[in-house]
Amino acid sequence: MKKSMCLLMLLALVSFGCKSDNQRTAGNSASPDTSSPSSTSSSSAGNQMAQSSTPSSSDEKFITDAVKGNRAEVEMGRIVAAKASDPNVRSFAKRMVKDHTEALNQLQKLAQQKNITISNDIPDAAKDMQSKLSNETGKQLDKDYMDGMVQDHQKDVQEFQTAAQSASDPDVKQWAGKMVPTLQEHLQKAQEIDQKLNSQRNPPPGA
């Protein structure tokens, strides 16, 4: 009788232990997976965003060239604003100083955000023009400056339109697109003044 009772108790203990193990196994299988697909995809999206905001080599070149170009416009504008004989030329030069100073400040902030190193230099062609304007006066100064402004802004409009369409960095692309209307307006005004200066120097026959 005692042996039977001991055997029954032993069987009951074994059965209880098996149930407890099954419950623990089920609980472990129901625990959440910390490395869920959603968290992985979120991290991947963050990496893609970080990569997309990194400017390409062509974007960097556009920014560094634009910095030099805007600085040249400011420096030449200051020279001509102080020496021009034609009031329209003087007014245009002052506007170049104002507009391109604002653009230069925006560019410097954008370059800093993108870790792009910029210099205080200006293009070689602008150096030659700056030297020429420094030694000129009167109508010759007015004409050479406006001829240069037409050529510069034709080139600028084309380059900025290209960047606004094809820049890989969204911030660079947006800034270039924002500047296009201003540059187009500069070009139109420069062409108008240049044409007036040409007509004054070369009046039509019988005038």
mmCIF file with all atom_site columns, C-alpha atoms in Angstrom:
data_model
loop_
_atom_site.group_PDB
_atom_site.id
_atom_site.type_symbol
_atom_site.label_atom_id
_atom_site.label_alt_id
_atom_site.label_comp_id
_atom_site.label_asym_id
_atom_site.label_entity_id
_atom_site.label_seq_id
_atom_site.pdbx_PDB_ins_code
_atom_site.Cartn_x
_atom_site.Cartn_y
_atom_site.Cartn_z
_atom_site.occupancy
_atom_site.B_iso_or_equiv
_atom_site.pdbx_formal_charge
_atom_site.auth_seq_id
_atom_site.auth_comp_id
_atom_site.auth_asym_id
_atom_site.auth_atom_id
_atom_site.pdbx_PDB_model_num
ATOM 1   C CA . MET A 1 1   ? 0.000  0.000   0.000   1.00 0.00 ? 1   MET A CA 1
ATOM 2   C CA . LYS A 1 2   ? 2.742  2.437   0.867   1.00 0.00 ? 2   LYS A CA 1
ATOM 3   C CA . LYS A 1 3   ? 4.565  1.606   -2.348  1.00 0.00 ? 3   LYS A CA 1
ATOM 4   C CA . SER A 1 4   ? 1.434  2.324   -4.340  1.00 0.00 ? 4   SER A CA 1
ATOM 5   C CA . MET A 1 5   ? 0.965  5.706   -2.680  1.00 0.00 ? 5   MET A CA 1
ATOM 6   C CA . CYS A 1 6   ? 4.590  6.666   -3.340  1.00 0.00 ? 6   CYS A CA 1
ATOM 7   C CA . LEU A 1 7   ? 4.285  5.652   -6.986  1.00 0.00 ? 7   LEU A CA 1
ATOM 8   C CA . LEU A 1 8   ? 1.150  7.785   -7.442  1.00 0.00 ? 8   LEU A CA 1
ATOM 9   C CA . MET A 1 9   ? 2.798  10.807  -5.868  1.00 0.00 ? 9   MET A CA 1
ATOM 10  C CA . LEU A 1 10  ? 5.859  10.387  -8.105  1.00 0.00 ? 10  LEU A CA 1
ATOM 11  C CA . LEU A 1 11  ? 3.681  10.237  -11.226 1.00 0.00 ? 11  LEU A CA 1
ATOM 12  C CA . ALA A 1 12  ? 1.803  13.390  -10.146 1.00 0.00 ? 12  ALA A CA 1
ATOM 13  C CA . LEU A 1 13  ? 5.052  15.313  -9.674  1.00 0.00 ? 13  LEU A CA 1
ATOM 14  C CA . VAL A 1 14  ? 6.355  14.260  -13.097 1.00 0.00 ? 14  VAL A CA 1
ATOM 15  C CA . SER A 1 15  ? 3.083  15.279  -14.754 1.00 0.00 ? 15  SER A CA 1
ATOM 16  C CA . PHE A 1 16  ? 3.128  18.722  -13.039 1.00 0.00 ? 16  PHE A CA 1
ATOM 17  C CA . GLY A 1 17  ? 6.736  19.312  -14.101 1.00 0.00 ? 17  GLY A CA 1
ATOM 18  C CA . CYS A 1 18  ? 5.942  18.559  -17.739 1.00 0.00 ? 18  CYS A CA 1
ATOM 19  C CA . LYS A 1 19  ? 3.037  21.018  -17.739 1.00 0.00 ? 19  LYS A CA 1
ATOM 20  C CA . SER A 1 20  ? 5.224  23.782  -16.275 1.00 0.00 ? 20  SER A CA 1
ATOM 21  C CA . ASP A 1 21  ? 7.888  23.222  -18.945 1.00 0.00 ? 21  ASP A CA 1
ATOM 22  C CA . ASN A 1 22  ? 5.275  23.392  -21.711 1.00 0.00 ? 22  ASN A CA 1
ATOM 23  C CA . GLN A 1 23  ? 3.899  26.678  -20.360 1.00 0.00 ? 23  GLN A CA 1
ATOM 24  C CA . ARG A 1 24  ? 7.380  28.230  -20.194 1.00 0.00 ? 24  ARG A CA 1
ATOM 25  C CA . THR A 1 25  ? 8.114  27.126  -23.760 1.00 0.00 ? 25  THR A CA 1
ATOM 26  C CA . ALA A 1 26  ? 4.861  28.638  -25.018 1.00 0.00 ? 26  ALA A CA 1
ATOM 27  C CA . GLY A 1 27  ? 5.580  31.918  -23.184 1.00 0.00 ? 27  GLY A CA 1
ATOM 28  C CA . ASN A 1 28  ? 9.025  32.180  -24.697 1.00 0.00 ? 28  ASN A CA 1
ATOM 29  C CA . SER A 1 29  ? 7.734  31.556  -28.220 1.00 0.00 ? 29  SER A CA 1
ATOM 30  C CA . ALA A 1 30  ? 5.173  34.384  -27.796 1.00 0.00 ? 30  ALA A CA 1
ATOM 31  C CA . SER A 1 31  ? 7.753  37.005  -26.723 1.00 0.00 ? 31  SER A CA 1
ATOM 32  C CA . PRO A 1 32  ? 8.171  39.896  -29.207 1.00 0.00 ? 32  PRO A CA 1
ATOM 33  C CA . ASP A 1 33  ? 11.121 39.957  -31.605 1.00 0.00 ? 33  ASP A CA 1
ATOM 34  C CA . THR A 1 34  ? 13.134 43.080  -30.868 1.00 0.00 ? 34  THR A CA 1
ATOM 35  C CA . SER A 1 35  ? 14.695 43.044  -34.331 1.00 0.00 ? 35  SER A CA 1
ATOM 36  C CA . SER A 1 36  ? 11.377 43.542  -36.143 1.00 0.00 ? 36  SER A CA 1
ATOM 37  C CA . PRO A 1 37  ? 11.249 44.364  -39.883 1.00 0.00 ? 37  PRO A CA 1
ATOM 38  C CA . SER A 1 38  ? 9.708  47.746  -39.128 1.00 0.00 ? 38  SER A CA 1
ATOM 39  C CA . SER A 1 39  ? 12.668 48.894  -37.046 1.00 0.00 ? 39  SER A CA 1
ATOM 40  C CA . THR A 1 40  ? 15.090 47.579  -39.672 1.00 0.00 ? 40  THR A CA 1
ATOM 41  C CA . SER A 1 41  ? 13.277 49.339  -42.497 1.00 0.00 ? 41  SER A CA 1
ATOM 42  C CA . SER A 1 42  ? 13.164 52.570  -40.459 1.00 0.00 ? 42  SER A CA 1
ATOM 43  C CA . SER A 1 43  ? 16.921 52.453  -39.959 1.00 0.00 ? 43  SER A CA 1
ATOM 44  C CA . SER A 1 44  ? 17.430 51.763  -43.646 1.00 0.00 ? 44  SER A CA 1
ATOM 45  C CA . ALA A 1 45  ? 15.235 54.731  -44.600 1.00 0.00 ? 45  ALA A CA 1
ATOM 46  C CA . GLY A 1 46  ? 17.240 56.974  -42.294 1.00 0.00 ? 46  GLY A CA 1
ATOM 47  C CA . ASN A 1 47  ? 20.460 55.891  -43.951 1.00 0.00 ? 47  ASN A CA 1
ATOM 48  C CA . GLN A 1 48  ? 18.982 56.538  -47.396 1.00 0.00 ? 48  GLN A CA 1
ATOM 49  C CA . MET A 1 49  ? 17.928 60.051  -46.342 1.00 0.00 ? 49  MET A CA 1
ATOM 50  C CA . ALA A 1 50  ? 21.406 60.782  -45.015 1.00 0.00 ? 50  ALA A CA 1
ATOM 51  C CA . GLN A 1 51  ? 22.938 59.582  -48.258 1.00 0.00 ? 51  GLN A CA 1
ATOM 52  C CA . SER A 1 52  ? 20.517 61.556  -50.437 1.00 0.00 ? 52  SER A CA 1
ATOM 53  C CA . SER A 1 53  ? 21.428 64.802  -48.644 1.00 0.00 ? 53  SER A CA 1
ATOM 54  C CA . THR A 1 54  ? 25.133 64.370  -49.403 1.00 0.00 ? 54  THR A CA 1
ATOM 55  C CA . PRO A 1 55  ? 26.126 66.496  -52.407 1.00 0.00 ? 55  PRO A CA 1
ATOM 56  C CA . SER A 1 56  ? 27.829 64.838  -55.365 1.00 0.00 ? 56  SER A CA 1
ATOM 57  C CA . SER A 1 57  ? 31.127 66.038  -56.809 1.00 0.00 ? 57  SER A CA 1
ATOM 58  C CA . SER A 1 58  ? 29.239 67.950  -59.515 1.00 0.00 ? 58  SER A CA 1
ATOM 59  C CA . ASP A 1 59  ? 27.072 69.615  -56.842 1.00 0.00 ? 59  ASP A CA 1
ATOM 60  C CA . GLU A 1 60  ? 30.197 70.628  -54.903 1.00 0.00 ? 60  GLU A CA 1
ATOM 61  C CA . LYS A 1 61  ? 31.733 72.097  -58.047 1.00 0.00 ? 61  LYS A CA 1
ATOM 62  C CA . PHE A 1 62  ? 28.555 74.032  -58.750 1.00 0.00 ? 62  PHE A CA 1
ATOM 63  C CA . ILE A 1 63  ? 28.575 75.498  -55.232 1.00 0.00 ? 63  ILE A CA 1
ATOM 64  C CA . THR A 1 64  ? 32.278 76.419  -55.233 1.00 0.00 ? 64  THR A CA 1
ATOM 65  C CA . ASP A 1 65  ? 32.016 77.981  -58.703 1.00 0.00 ? 65  ASP A CA 1
ATOM 66  C CA . ALA A 1 66  ? 28.860 79.872  -57.712 1.00 0.00 ? 66  ALA A CA 1
ATOM 67  C CA . VAL A 1 67  ? 30.605 81.261  -54.621 1.00 0.00 ? 67  VAL A CA 1
ATOM 68  C CA . LYS A 1 68  ? 33.467 82.568  -56.754 1.00 0.00 ? 68  LYS A CA 1
ATOM 69  C CA . GLY A 1 69  ? 31.082 83.986  -59.353 1.00 0.00 ? 69  GLY A CA 1
ATOM 70  C CA . ASN A 1 70  ? 28.928 85.820  -56.825 1.00 0.00 ? 70  ASN A CA 1
ATOM 71  C CA . ARG A 1 71  ? 31.994 87.251  -55.086 1.00 0.00 ? 71  ARG A CA 1
ATOM 72  C CA . ALA A 1 72  ? 33.260 88.511  -58.454 1.00 0.00 ? 72  ALA A CA 1
ATOM 73  C CA . GLU A 1 73  ? 29.911 90.167  -59.212 1.00 0.00 ? 73  GLU A CA 1
ATOM 74  C CA . VAL A 1 74  ? 30.054 91.977  -55.880 1.00 0.00 ? 74  VAL A CA 1
ATOM 75  C CA . GLU A 1 75  ? 33.635 93.190  -56.292 1.00 0.00 ? 75  GLU A CA 1
ATOM 76  C CA . MET A 1 76  ? 33.151 94.392  -59.881 1.00 0.00 ? 76  MET A CA 1
ATOM 77  C CA . GLY A 1 77  ? 29.837 95.994  -58.962 1.00 0.00 ? 77  GLY A CA 1
ATOM 78  C CA . ARG A 1 78  ? 31.511 98.052  -56.255 1.00 0.00 ? 78  ARG A CA 1
ATOM 79  C CA . ILE A 1 79  ? 34.149 99.315  -58.686 1.00 0.00 ? 79  ILE A CA 1
ATOM 80  C CA . VAL A 1 80  ? 31.601 100.335 -61.325 1.00 0.00 ? 80  VAL A CA 1
ATOM 81  C CA . ALA A 1 81  ? 29.089 101.801 -58.858 1.00 0.00 ? 81  ALA A CA 1
ATOM 82  C CA . ALA A 1 82  ? 31.770 104.282 -57.798 1.00 0.00 ? 82  ALA A CA 1
ATOM 83  C CA . LYS A 1 83  ? 33.049 105.156 -61.301 1.00 0.00 ? 83  LYS A CA 1
ATOM 84  C CA . ALA A 1 84  ? 30.261 104.704 -63.878 1.00 0.00 ? 84  ALA A CA 1
ATOM 85  C CA . SER A 1 85  ? 29.300 107.750 -65.926 1.00 0.00 ? 85  SER A CA 1
ATOM 86  C CA . ASP A 1 86  ? 25.898 106.433 -67.048 1.00 0.00 ? 86  ASP A CA 1
ATOM 87  C CA . PRO A 1 87  ? 23.251 106.495 -64.278 1.00 0.00 ? 87  PRO A CA 1
ATOM 88  C CA . ASN A 1 88  ? 21.675 103.259 -65.553 1.00 0.00 ? 88  ASN A CA 1
ATOM 89  C CA . VAL A 1 89  ? 25.013 101.474 -65.384 1.00 0.00 ? 89  VAL A CA 1
ATOM 90  C CA . ARG A 1 90  ? 25.635 102.832 -61.896 1.00 0.00 ? 90  ARG A CA 1
ATOM 91  C CA . SER A 1 91  ? 22.177 101.698 -60.741 1.00 0.00 ? 91  SER A CA 1
ATOM 92  C CA . PHE A 1 92  ? 22.703 98.240  -62.225 1.00 0.00 ? 92  PHE A CA 1
ATOM 93  C CA . ALA A 1 93  ? 26.106 97.894  -60.542 1.00 0.00 ? 93  ALA A CA 1
ATOM 94  C CA . LYS A 1 94  ? 24.588 98.785  -57.164 1.00 0.00 ? 94  LYS A CA 1
ATOM 95  C CA . ARG A 1 95  ? 21.922 96.153  -57.656 1.00 0.00 ? 95  ARG A CA 1
ATOM 96  C CA . MET A 1 96  ? 24.588 93.577  -58.480 1.00 0.00 ? 96  MET A CA 1
ATOM 97  C CA . VAL A 1 97  ? 26.296 94.358  -55.184 1.00 0.00 ? 97  VAL A CA 1
ATOM 98  C CA . LYS A 1 98  ? 23.044 93.970  -53.257 1.00 0.00 ? 98  LYS A CA 1
ATOM 99  C CA . ASP A 1 99  ? 21.633 90.851  -54.945 1.00 0.00 ? 99  ASP A CA 1
ATOM 100 C CA . HIS A 1 100 ? 24.884 88.935  -55.198 1.00 0.00 ? 100 HIS A CA 1
ATOM 101 C CA . THR A 1 101 ? 25.867 89.743  -51.625 1.00 0.00 ? 101 THR A CA 1
ATOM 102 C CA . GLU A 1 102 ? 22.602 88.142  -50.490 1.00 0.00 ? 102 GLU A CA 1
ATOM 103 C CA . ALA A 1 103 ? 23.220 85.142  -52.746 1.00 0.00 ? 103 ALA A CA 1
ATOM 104 C CA . LEU A 1 104 ? 26.793 84.828  -51.461 1.00 0.00 ? 104 LEU A CA 1
ATOM 105 C CA . ASN A 1 105 ? 25.609 84.776  -47.844 1.00 0.00 ? 105 ASN A CA 1
ATOM 106 C CA . GLN A 1 106 ? 23.083 82.045  -48.670 1.00 0.00 ? 106 GLN A CA 1
ATOM 107 C CA . LEU A 1 107 ? 25.741 80.043  -50.483 1.00 0.00 ? 107 LEU A CA 1
ATOM 108 C CA . GLN A 1 108 ? 28.183 80.244  -47.605 1.00 0.00 ? 108 GLN A CA 1
ATOM 109 C CA . LYS A 1 109 ? 25.531 78.870  -45.221 1.00 0.00 ? 109 LYS A CA 1
ATOM 110 C CA . LEU A 1 110 ? 24.649 76.080  -47.664 1.00 0.00 ? 110 LEU A CA 1
ATOM 111 C CA . ALA A 1 111 ? 28.308 75.169  -48.131 1.00 0.00 ? 111 ALA A CA 1
ATOM 112 C CA . GLN A 1 112 ? 28.793 75.024  -44.356 1.00 0.00 ? 112 GLN A CA 1
ATOM 113 C CA . GLN A 1 113 ? 25.777 72.728  -43.958 1.00 0.00 ? 113 GLN A CA 1
ATOM 114 C CA . LYS A 1 114 ? 27.134 70.412  -46.640 1.00 0.00 ? 114 LYS A CA 1
ATOM 115 C CA . ASN A 1 115 ? 30.742 70.513  -45.363 1.00 0.00 ? 115 ASN A CA 1
ATOM 116 C CA . ILE A 1 116 ? 31.932 72.028  -48.638 1.00 0.00 ? 116 ILE A CA 1
ATOM 117 C CA . THR A 1 117 ? 35.182 73.994  -48.432 1.00 0.00 ? 117 THR A CA 1
ATOM 118 C CA . ILE A 1 118 ? 35.029 77.340  -50.236 1.00 0.00 ? 118 ILE A CA 1
ATOM 119 C CA . SER A 1 119 ? 37.732 79.892  -50.997 1.00 0.00 ? 119 SER A CA 1
ATOM 120 C CA . ASN A 1 120 ? 37.866 83.674  -51.080 1.00 0.00 ? 120 ASN A CA 1
ATOM 121 C CA . ASP A 1 121 ? 39.084 83.640  -54.662 1.00 0.00 ? 121 ASP A CA 1
ATOM 122 C CA . ILE A 1 122 ? 37.301 84.732  -57.860 1.00 0.00 ? 122 ILE A CA 1
ATOM 123 C CA . PRO A 1 123 ? 37.498 83.225  -61.384 1.00 0.00 ? 123 PRO A CA 1
ATOM 124 C CA . ASP A 1 124 ? 40.534 84.107  -63.509 1.00 0.00 ? 124 ASP A CA 1
ATOM 125 C CA . ALA A 1 125 ? 38.354 85.754  -66.158 1.00 0.00 ? 125 ALA A CA 1
ATOM 126 C CA . ALA A 1 126 ? 36.803 87.934  -63.460 1.00 0.00 ? 126 ALA A CA 1
ATOM 127 C CA . LYS A 1 127 ? 40.271 88.942  -62.233 1.00 0.00 ? 127 LYS A CA 1
ATOM 128 C CA . ASP A 1 128 ? 41.140 90.159  -65.715 1.00 0.00 ? 128 ASP A CA 1
ATOM 129 C CA . MET A 1 129 ? 37.877 92.096  -65.984 1.00 0.00 ? 129 MET A CA 1
ATOM 130 C CA . GLN A 1 130 ? 38.333 93.555  -62.505 1.00 0.00 ? 130 GLN A CA 1
ATOM 131 C CA . SER A 1 131 ? 41.800 94.801  -63.429 1.00 0.00 ? 131 SER A CA 1
ATOM 132 C CA . LYS A 1 132 ? 40.487 96.263  -66.671 1.00 0.00 ? 132 LYS A CA 1
ATOM 133 C CA . LEU A 1 133 ? 37.613 98.098  -64.985 1.00 0.00 ? 133 LEU A CA 1
ATOM 134 C CA . SER A 1 134 ? 39.935 99.474  -62.328 1.00 0.00 ? 134 SER A CA 1
ATOM 135 C CA . ASN A 1 135 ? 41.956 101.232 -65.045 1.00 0.00 ? 135 ASN A CA 1
ATOM 136 C CA . GLU A 1 136 ? 39.020 102.522 -67.114 1.00 0.00 ? 136 GLU A CA 1
ATOM 137 C CA . THR A 1 137 ? 36.702 105.506 -66.803 1.00 0.00 ? 137 THR A CA 1
ATOM 138 C CA . GLY A 1 138 ? 33.718 107.059 -68.550 1.00 0.00 ? 138 GLY A CA 1
ATOM 139 C CA . LYS A 1 139 ? 31.850 105.450 -71.427 1.00 0.00 ? 139 LYS A CA 1
ATOM 140 C CA . GLN A 1 140 ? 34.496 102.809 -72.019 1.00 0.00 ? 140 GLN A CA 1
ATOM 141 C CA . LEU A 1 141 ? 34.088 101.583 -68.463 1.00 0.00 ? 141 LEU A CA 1
ATOM 142 C CA . ASP A 1 142 ? 30.295 101.543 -68.815 1.00 0.00 ? 142 ASP A CA 1
ATOM 143 C CA . LYS A 1 143 ? 30.399 99.614  -72.084 1.00 0.00 ? 143 LYS A CA 1
ATOM 144 C CA . ASP A 1 144 ? 32.979 97.021  -71.056 1.00 0.00 ? 144 ASP A CA 1
ATOM 145 C CA . TYR A 1 145 ? 31.163 96.369  -67.778 1.00 0.00 ? 145 TYR A CA 1
ATOM 146 C CA . MET A 1 146 ? 27.757 95.879  -69.396 1.00 0.00 ? 146 MET A CA 1
ATOM 147 C CA . ASP A 1 147 ? 29.202 93.698  -72.154 1.00 0.00 ? 147 ASP A CA 1
ATOM 148 C CA . GLY A 1 148 ? 30.704 91.527  -69.423 1.00 0.00 ? 148 GLY A CA 1
ATOM 149 C CA . MET A 1 149 ? 27.454 91.420  -67.453 1.00 0.00 ? 149 MET A CA 1
ATOM 150 C CA . VAL A 1 150 ? 25.525 90.167  -70.475 1.00 0.00 ? 150 VAL A CA 1
ATOM 151 C CA . GLN A 1 151 ? 28.054 87.403  -71.109 1.00 0.00 ? 151 GLN A CA 1
ATOM 152 C CA . ASP A 1 152 ? 28.307 86.438  -67.424 1.00 0.00 ? 152 ASP A CA 1
ATOM 153 C CA . HIS A 1 153 ? 24.571 86.226  -66.877 1.00 0.00 ? 153 HIS A CA 1
ATOM 154 C CA . GLN A 1 154 ? 23.952 84.243  -70.040 1.00 0.00 ? 154 GLN A CA 1
ATOM 155 C CA . LYS A 1 155 ? 26.400 81.676  -68.686 1.00 0.00 ? 155 LYS A CA 1
ATOM 156 C CA . ASP A 1 156 ? 24.955 81.869  -65.164 1.00 0.00 ? 156 ASP A CA 1
ATOM 157 C CA . VAL A 1 157 ? 21.354 81.320  -66.270 1.00 0.00 ? 157 VAL A CA 1
ATOM 158 C CA . GLN A 1 158 ? 22.342 78.219  -68.207 1.00 0.00 ? 158 GLN A CA 1
ATOM 159 C CA . GLU A 1 159 ? 24.404 76.742  -65.370 1.00 0.00 ? 159 GLU A CA 1
ATOM 160 C CA . PHE A 1 160 ? 21.759 77.422  -62.725 1.00 0.00 ? 160 PHE A CA 1
ATOM 161 C CA . GLN A 1 161 ? 18.978 75.964  -64.877 1.00 0.00 ? 161 GLN A CA 1
ATOM 162 C CA . THR A 1 162 ? 21.049 72.809  -65.305 1.00 0.00 ? 162 THR A CA 1
ATOM 163 C CA . ALA A 1 163 ? 21.659 72.552  -61.541 1.00 0.00 ? 163 ALA A CA 1
ATOM 164 C CA . ALA A 1 164 ? 17.968 73.181  -60.803 1.00 0.00 ? 164 ALA A CA 1
ATOM 165 C CA . GLN A 1 165 ? 17.073 70.220  -63.013 1.00 0.00 ? 165 GLN A CA 1
ATOM 166 C CA . SER A 1 166 ? 19.855 67.726  -62.393 1.00 0.00 ? 166 SER A CA 1
ATOM 167 C CA . ALA A 1 167 ? 21.556 68.393  -59.030 1.00 0.00 ? 167 ALA A CA 1
ATOM 168 C CA . SER A 1 168 ? 21.526 65.281  -56.862 1.00 0.00 ? 168 SER A CA 1
ATOM 169 C CA . ASP A 1 169 ? 21.343 67.127  -53.544 1.00 0.00 ? 169 ASP A CA 1
ATOM 170 C CA . PRO A 1 170 ? 17.779 68.441  -52.924 1.00 0.00 ? 170 PRO A CA 1
ATOM 171 C CA . ASP A 1 171 ? 18.972 71.570  -51.099 1.00 0.00 ? 171 ASP A CA 1
ATOM 172 C CA . VAL A 1 172 ? 21.381 72.500  -53.881 1.00 0.00 ? 172 VAL A CA 1
ATOM 173 C CA . LYS A 1 173 ? 18.675 71.816  -56.454 1.00 0.00 ? 173 LYS A CA 1
ATOM 174 C CA . GLN A 1 174 ? 16.144 73.980  -54.633 1.00 0.00 ? 174 GLN A CA 1
ATOM 175 C CA . TRP A 1 175 ? 18.532 76.905  -54.158 1.00 0.00 ? 175 TRP A CA 1
ATOM 176 C CA . ALA A 1 176 ? 19.604 76.877  -57.800 1.00 0.00 ? 176 ALA A CA 1
ATOM 177 C CA . GLY A 1 177 ? 15.970 76.882  -58.923 1.00 0.00 ? 177 GLY A CA 1
ATOM 178 C CA . LYS A 1 178 ? 15.170 79.771  -56.608 1.00 0.00 ? 178 LYS A CA 1
ATOM 179 C CA . MET A 1 179 ? 17.975 81.850  -58.122 1.00 0.00 ? 179 MET A CA 1
ATOM 180 C CA . VAL A 1 180 ? 17.077 81.306  -61.790 1.00 0.00 ? 180 VAL A CA 1
ATOM 181 C CA . PRO A 1 181 ? 14.356 84.024  -62.014 1.00 0.00 ? 181 PRO A CA 1
ATOM 182 C CA . THR A 1 182 ? 16.662 86.605  -60.413 1.00 0.00 ? 182 THR A CA 1
ATOM 183 C CA . LEU A 1 183 ? 19.480 85.806  -62.820 1.00 0.00 ? 183 LEU A CA 1
ATOM 184 C CA . GLN A 1 184 ? 17.104 85.940  -65.781 1.00 0.00 ? 184 GLN A CA 1
ATOM 185 C CA . GLU A 1 185 ? 15.974 89.375  -64.626 1.00 0.00 ? 185 GLU A CA 1
ATOM 186 C CA . HIS A 1 186 ? 19.602 90.502  -64.312 1.00 0.00 ? 186 HIS A CA 1
ATOM 187 C CA . LEU A 1 187 ? 20.306 89.266  -67.840 1.00 0.00 ? 187 LEU A CA 1
ATOM 188 C CA . GLN A 1 188 ? 17.304 91.036  -69.318 1.00 0.00 ? 188 GLN A CA 1
ATOM 189 C CA . LYS A 1 189 ? 18.229 94.329  -67.622 1.00 0.00 ? 189 LYS A CA 1
ATOM 190 C CA . ALA A 1 190 ? 21.877 94.013  -68.656 1.00 0.00 ? 190 ALA A CA 1
ATOM 191 C CA . GLN A 1 191 ? 20.867 93.443  -72.274 1.00 0.00 ? 191 GLN A CA 1
ATOM 192 C CA . GLU A 1 192 ? 18.592 96.488  -72.247 1.00 0.00 ? 192 GLU A CA 1
ATOM 193 C CA . ILE A 1 193 ? 21.292 98.793  -70.865 1.00 0.00 ? 193 ILE A CA 1
ATOM 194 C CA . ASP A 1 194 ? 23.938 97.343  -73.176 1.00 0.00 ? 194 ASP A CA 1
ATOM 195 C CA . GLN A 1 195 ? 21.746 97.946  -76.216 1.00 0.00 ? 195 GLN A CA 1
ATOM 196 C CA . LYS A 1 196 ? 21.192 101.566 -75.186 1.00 0.00 ? 196 LYS A CA 1
ATOM 197 C CA . LEU A 1 197 ? 24.928 102.100 -74.795 1.00 0.00 ? 197 LEU A CA 1
ATOM 198 C CA . ASN A 1 198 ? 25.534 100.574 -78.227 1.00 0.00 ? 198 ASN A CA 1
ATOM 199 C CA . SER A 1 199 ? 22.950 102.846 -79.841 1.00 0.00 ? 199 SER A CA 1
ATOM 200 C CA . GLN A 1 200 ? 24.561 105.902 -78.228 1.00 0.00 ? 200 GLN A CA 1
ATOM 201 C CA . ARG A 1 201 ? 28.001 104.940 -79.522 1.00 0.00 ? 201 ARG A CA 1
ATOM 202 C CA . ASN A 1 202 ? 26.740 103.909 -82.962 1.00 0.00 ? 202 ASN A CA 1
ATOM 203 C CA . PRO A 1 203 ? 23.719 106.081 -83.819 1.00 0.00 ? 203 PRO A CA 1
ATOM 204 C CA . PRO A 1 204 ? 21.755 105.085 -86.942 1.00 0.00 ? 204 PRO A CA 1
ATOM 205 C CA . PRO A 1 205 ? 22.586 106.992 -90.176 1.00 0.00 ? 205 PRO A CA 1
ATOM 206 C CA . GLY A 1 206 ? 20.890 110.396 -90.377 1.00 0.00 ? 206 GLY A CA 1
ATOM 207 C CA . ALA A 1 207 ? 20.276 110.578 -86.627 1.00 0.00 ? 207 ALA A CA 1
#
